[in-house]
Amino acid sequence: MRNVVVVGYGMAGARLADEIRRRDPGADRVAVTVLGDEDHPAYNRVLLSSVVAGSLTADAVRLHDADWAARRRVDLRLGEPVSKVDRTRRVVHVGDGEVPYDALVLATGARSWVPPTEGLLDGDGDGAMAPGVVAFRSLDDCALIVEKASPGTPVAVIGGGLLGLEAARGLAGRGCLVTVVHPVGHLMERQLDPGAGRVLARTLEGLGIEFRLGALAGRYVPGEGLELVDGTSVPADLVVVSAGVRAETALAEQAGLEVDRGVLVDDALRTSDPRVHAIGDCAQHVGTVSGLVQPAWEQAAVLADRLTGAAPAARYAGTTVVTRLKARDVDLAALGDVHVDVDCPDAEVLCFQDPARGRYAKLVLRDDRVAGAIVLGAPDAAAAITQLYDRGLAAPTDRLALLLGRALPTAGGGEASPADLPASALVCRCNTVSKGQLVGAWRAGATTVSALAEVTRAGTGCGGCRDAVCGIVDWLAASQPQPA
Amino acid sequence: MTITDGRVTPREFPTNRGGLCQKGWTSAALLTSPARLTTPLVRRDGVLQPATWDDALDLVADKLAALRAAHGPDAVGVFGGGGLTNEKSYLLGKFARVALGTSQIDYNGRFCMSSAAAAGLRAFGLDRGMPFPVTDLDRADAVLLIGGNPAETMPPFVQHLRGAELIVVDPRRTATAELATLHLQPAPGTDLALALGLLHTAVADGRLDRDYLAERTTGFDDAWRIAATWWPERVERVTGVPVADQRAAVRMLAEAGNAYVLTGRGAEQHATGADTVSAWINLALALGLPGRRGSGYGCLTGQGNGQGGREHGQKADQLPGYRRIDDPAAREHVMGVWGVDELPGPGRSAYELLDALGQPGGPKALLVFGSNVVVSAPRAGHVTDRLAALDLLVVCDLVLSETAAVADVVLPVTQWAEESGTMTNLEGRVLLRQQAVPVPEGVRSDLDVLRGLATRLGQPAERFPTEPEVVFEELRRASAGGAADYSGVTYDRLRAGEALHWPVVDRGTPRVFLDRFAHPDGRARFTAVEHRGPAEPPDADYPLQATTGRVLQHYQSGAQTRLVAELNAAEPETYVEVHPDTAARAGLRDGDRAAVVSRRGRTLARVRCVPSLLIDVVFLPFHYAGDGRANLLTNPVLDPTSRMPEFKVCAVRLETV
């Protein structure tokens, strides 16, 4: 029996335990120990913005029930931070005890980065937030935010990236007076170009959110608000910090593993010590520290394949990233390389802008395939373009249809006059009756709807074509020379 | 409908409201078709030649007896059909287990609605396709229809959907999707993820019916733990269905006073079919629909007797009355009715049975009733090879179907208007179809065939009656006390026009779950299911996904409808629907002949360019024969619970020919 010890019971660690048990449900091959430093069960961090928005309860975003560990034969130890990894003796130190491992997995995640703005920390030097300031990272953070966020409460959100905007949208939905302070000139600058950033800001302004772009927070004064470096100030009974995260690598560094911005791993998710692995937000794979759930889950599946022997040669080849803002009434997807000019010679770039209606689309194609896209306010297109990108499919040649996300309606459309239909046009699907057949029957004397039904059976199935048959009867009658 | 002088007249009836589609109007053509078989055929010197009934039945019985003596009773297999009457289905199961003593019996309904049956049993403790009368749909405010295309397969049924906001889930923009208020177009094989996503949205948008969950269900928490990981944006990425449309669908269902969730073959015909249907039932339960007057969940059954065919014992794991063959009390009851003291246990499922033919340990003879597996089974080329490896293949049919054409013995049997018998329709209502025209010279009913073989195999004649009403009287007793209890149904009550929905002990049960579900605690159960995706994802060699289905003019394998001139003229040959760009990239134009190639076979079809198709999806109807068989391509990987093959998605490429 192989002893796998997982440090961290967040989205990556919890998923790894699940993936291992999916492959080894009877715990015949692998014993799993999970060490979590928080004392409550794992939860789904992706859904924290839904908790802030009030659409999901804290309980609903738990990844596991209380009896999960027992049911899945996992040795789960909560509230037991790991103090040290001893790679020579292959044990981790937990409290006063030791846990031996054959394979160790670091899934320690990331922590919020707090900008060095005066007044955000409580000043004790322990890294804790000052009263009225909260990060947007954990379920406990959400509880604090929700507690303070009554309607009419002024709130400042520091950071106009993906998570900051999701928090802002959720708080605005609760009736808070939200101002987003962002140091760059447009929102979500990593994923969006300036044009898209402007349309997004306009859309969010319509939902009651104010923006201070290109602005740095200078000082937070409880009771007064957030003073900006430019001398203005933002009213704030609550400050939500969402300025980015840093991989949690302290344990790895202490253990002497190679660390850059995250714990370095290869395609087998091994660190510089082949018995120690890292997945999720703490890991750095080919230069990327993702901070997203999908790479973490794909890494968990690969590692479970390897650790259980289900697929010992499994490799992690990176994850295609699609950024999707989870904010009610805002539909935004961004993917690939979008920082390309329209006249770029080696790419085909399509643009559509309709800021008045909150729409913006930019599509970068290379070799007929989607290389990058921003789609805002066009839900169908966002879904369709993401599919093309994820599957590496050649894009439809009708670029307008591509921007719409669906096939264009066929020419004409609407209620065509019977006169304009070709004779071969099918009028009654149920009985395969064409316009030509109806015209023939009419000329042969079946000049009413019921007579046509008798002769051709048109309208005798689902009955959906009766109006069309009526229309043809009227048209034929009207087309006859009138008696003088 | 009624028939006079060879002309069909529709009848006013709740399901079709006097409507008929082209298949119905032209159905009389088969009664007088020159292609109709009227004499038994026996293969001699490699050629099927006319024979007398006695010679044909003697030959079959002798060979069956010899194979059984040499190899044991499981050396003979039986393959039934969902188009057979209840009486035939019942007697076929009895014949297999009593006269042949074989466990090796299954039927084509396994390819059709076994996944919904499995999911319905798990959720409600009982599988009645629609546990409410079809006319209840008339008052629906919203209907969510997943993987069903009644505008082609059952056009008069569409009348019941007219009043509702219709949401259709289908990878294709079908004729039914054209009628919809909202069409959700997921990539093939991803509708389980979509169902999980709609459950997620139902919770996040505050649409849960919490009182109903507390009073009438169990197991929500486990189902939610999985659905919680399928937030709408993740679902969009996997399925291609926009987040806004997911929300709209849930809103339409939740805000409707009366709402229904209905599933068809598109949800079922996957290696994850049972779980997929469970996921849709979970959504219906979360919204509090099943078991409530004016709302509910239902399965649209496919074949003429799709419901009744699965209740009376032609399924490998079942005995009459929807009893389980591995339930000692059920076995005891049925043995008592049949006057026998032993019964075989469960046998192989349909595809597994076909796959085992002629293999070591597999059947060496197969009797086929009401099915055309050469066209309708998955991986059809392989199935044809297995049939060829048999010592004896016997086919009962009314025309020389593709399966009959490769048989050793073909027995010509009666069809709809030439015989009486009961069918159970999609709402669980038992219908009596009375003989309208005389039996043609030389033709016998399937019941006659069963008696002829049984007596030759040493059974007492009275054990295999040939009068449908007598068979039905026995079926009533055999089903008594079972889930599908027909004990209160009589031909007289049916002749009098009573609407009897099973179970019928005294009165019928039009709505089954109003007071309680059929589990011992009376509650419906959520099933915790996870999305797994198609068994064969596309890759560089096979970059497209093929899905299969039906066209209006043809029924099932097309063996009958392709013989009706008017139907065949409308859709004479197989075709493949392709997005115009995908066709162009394969060097094909609309109207060209193309080869569609999978790991299992190659189908020739005419290209039809359809701009509304997803760019990497092609569609083929499965009704055609020879090298136009869509099922040459399909993947026989099976659902672990229902043993349903994955007809609805496999990886293919397009080639010029």
mmCIF file with all atom_site columns, N, CA, C and O in Angstrom, chain A residues 213-225:
data_model
loop_
_atom_site.group_PDB
_atom_site.id
_atom_site.type_symbol
_atom_site.label_atom_id
_atom_site.label_alt_id
_atom_site.label_comp_id
_atom_site.label_asym_id
_atom_site.label_entity_id
_atom_site.label_seq_id
_atom_site.pdbx_PDB_ins_code
_atom_site.Cartn_x
_atom_site.Cartn_y
_atom_site.Cartn_z
_atom_site.occupancy
_atom_site.B_iso_or_equiv
_atom_site.pdbx_formal_charge
_atom_site.auth_seq_id
_atom_site.auth_comp_id
_atom_site.auth_asym_id
_atom_site.auth_atom_id
_atom_site.pdbx_PDB_model_num
ATOM 1  N N  . LEU A 1 213 ? -10.170 54.666 -12.101 1.00 0.00 ? 213 LEU A N  1
ATOM 2  C CA . LEU A 1 213 ? -9.160  53.949 -12.876 1.00 0.00 ? 213 LEU A CA 1
ATOM 3  C C  . LEU A 1 213 ? -7.851  54.734 -12.873 1.00 0.00 ? 213 LEU A C  1
ATOM 4  O O  . LEU A 1 213 ? -7.845  55.959 -12.774 1.00 0.00 ? 213 LEU A O  1
ATOM 5  N N  . GLY A 1 214 ? -6.753  54.013 -13.022 1.00 0.00 ? 214 GLY A N  1
ATOM 6  C CA . GLY A 1 214 ? -5.435  54.639 -12.994 1.00 0.00 ? 214 GLY A CA 1
ATOM 7  C C  . GLY A 1 214 ? -5.184  55.330 -11.664 1.00 0.00 ? 214 GLY A C  1
ATOM 8  O O  . GLY A 1 214 ? -4.478  56.319 -11.584 1.00 0.00 ? 214 GLY A O  1
ATOM 9  N N  . ALA A 1 215 ? -5.799  54.786 -10.615 1.00 0.00 ? 215 ALA A N  1
ATOM 10 C CA . ALA A 1 215 ? -5.727  55.439 -9.305  1.00 0.00 ? 215 ALA A CA 1
ATOM 11 C C  . ALA A 1 215 ? -5.142  54.482 -8.281  1.00 0.00 ? 215 ALA A C  1
ATOM 12 O O  . ALA A 1 215 ? -5.472  53.307 -8.253  1.00 0.00 ? 215 ALA A O  1
ATOM 13 N N  . LEU A 1 216 ? -4.268  55.027 -7.442  1.00 0.00 ? 216 LEU A N  1
ATOM 14 C CA . LEU A 1 216 ? -3.656  54.215 -6.389  1.00 0.00 ? 216 LEU A CA 1
ATOM 15 C C  . LEU A 1 216 ? -4.228  54.628 -5.036  1.00 0.00 ? 216 LEU A C  1
ATOM 16 O O  . LEU A 1 216 ? -4.411  55.814 -4.765  1.00 0.00 ? 216 LEU A O  1
ATOM 17 N N  . ALA A 1 217 ? -4.494  53.613 -4.215  1.00 0.00 ? 217 ALA A N  1
ATOM 18 C CA . ALA A 1 217 ? -4.955  53.901 -2.861  1.00 0.00 ? 217 ALA A CA 1
ATOM 19 C C  . ALA A 1 217 ? -3.772  54.354 -2.030  1.00 0.00 ? 217 ALA A C  1
ATOM 20 O O  . ALA A 1 217 ? -2.704  53.752 -2.071  1.00 0.00 ? 217 ALA A O  1
ATOM 21 N N  . GLY A 1 218 ? -3.946  55.423 -1.274  1.00 0.00 ? 218 GLY A N  1
ATOM 22 C CA . GLY A 1 218 ? -2.843  55.944 -0.475  1.00 0.00 ? 218 GLY A CA 1
ATOM 23 C C  . GLY A 1 218 ? -2.958  55.584 1.002   1.00 0.00 ? 218 GLY A C  1
ATOM 24 O O  . GLY A 1 218 ? -1.972  55.251 1.644   1.00 0.00 ? 218 GLY A O  1
ATOM 25 N N  . ARG A 1 219 ? -4.180  55.644 1.537   1.00 0.00 ? 219 ARG A N  1
ATOM 26 C CA . ARG A 1 219 ? -4.315  55.442 2.978   1.00 0.00 ? 219 ARG A CA 1
ATOM 27 C C  . ARG A 1 219 ? -5.767  55.113 3.288   1.00 0.00 ? 219 ARG A C  1
ATOM 28 O O  . ARG A 1 219 ? -6.685  55.714 2.719   1.00 0.00 ? 219 ARG A O  1
ATOM 29 N N  . TYR A 1 220 ? -5.958  54.159 4.182   1.00 0.00 ? 220 TYR A N  1
ATOM 30 C CA . TYR A 1 220 ? -7.316  53.861 4.634   1.00 0.00 ? 220 TYR A CA 1
ATOM 31 C C  . TYR A 1 220 ? -7.490  54.374 6.057   1.00 0.00 ? 220 TYR A C  1
ATOM 32 O O  . TYR A 1 220 ? -6.707  54.034 6.942   1.00 0.00 ? 220 TYR A O  1
ATOM 33 N N  . VAL A 1 221 ? -8.502  55.196 6.212   1.00 0.00 ? 221 VAL A N  1
ATOM 34 C CA . VAL A 1 221 ? -8.794  55.733 7.548   1.00 0.00 ? 221 VAL A CA 1
ATOM 35 C C  . VAL A 1 221 ? -10.184 55.260 7.954   1.00 0.00 ? 221 VAL A C  1
ATOM 36 O O  . VAL A 1 221 ? -11.171 55.679 7.355   1.00 0.00 ? 221 VAL A O  1
ATOM 37 N N  . PRO A 1 222 ? -10.249 54.370 8.950   1.00 0.00 ? 222 PRO A N  1
ATOM 38 C CA . PRO A 1 222 ? -11.562 53.873 9.362   1.00 0.00 ? 222 PRO A CA 1
ATOM 39 C C  . PRO A 1 222 ? -12.488 55.028 9.736   1.00 0.00 ? 222 PRO A C  1
ATOM 40 O O  . PRO A 1 222 ? -12.041 55.989 10.366  1.00 0.00 ? 222 PRO A O  1
ATOM 41 N N  . GLY A 1 223 ? -13.714 54.953 9.291   1.00 0.00 ? 223 GLY A N  1
ATOM 42 C CA . GLY A 1 223 ? -14.667 56.008 9.601   1.00 0.00 ? 223 GLY A CA 1
ATOM 43 C C  . GLY A 1 223 ? -14.663 57.116 8.559   1.00 0.00 ? 223 GLY A C  1
ATOM 44 O O  . GLY A 1 223 ? -15.641 57.829 8.422   1.00 0.00 ? 223 GLY A O  1
ATOM 45 N N  . GLU A 1 224 ? -13.577 57.255 7.819   1.00 0.00 ? 224 GLU A N  1
ATOM 46 C CA . GLU A 1 224 ? -13.522 58.303 6.799   1.00 0.00 ? 224 GLU A CA 1
ATOM 47 C C  . GLU A 1 224 ? -13.560 57.733 5.392   1.00 0.00 ? 224 GLU A C  1
ATOM 48 O O  . GLU A 1 224 ? -14.292 58.210 4.537   1.00 0.00 ? 224 GLU A O  1
ATOM 49 N N  . GLY A 1 225 ? -12.732 56.737 5.157   1.00 0.00 ? 225 GLY A N  1
ATOM 50 C CA . GLY A 1 225 ? -12.746 56.131 3.829   1.00 0.00 ? 225 GLY A CA 1
ATOM 51 C C  . GLY A 1 225 ? -11.347 55.927 3.297   1.00 0.00 ? 225 GLY A C  1
ATOM 52 O O  . GLY A 1 225 ? -10.362 55.955 4.048   1.00 0.00 ? 225 GLY A O  1
#
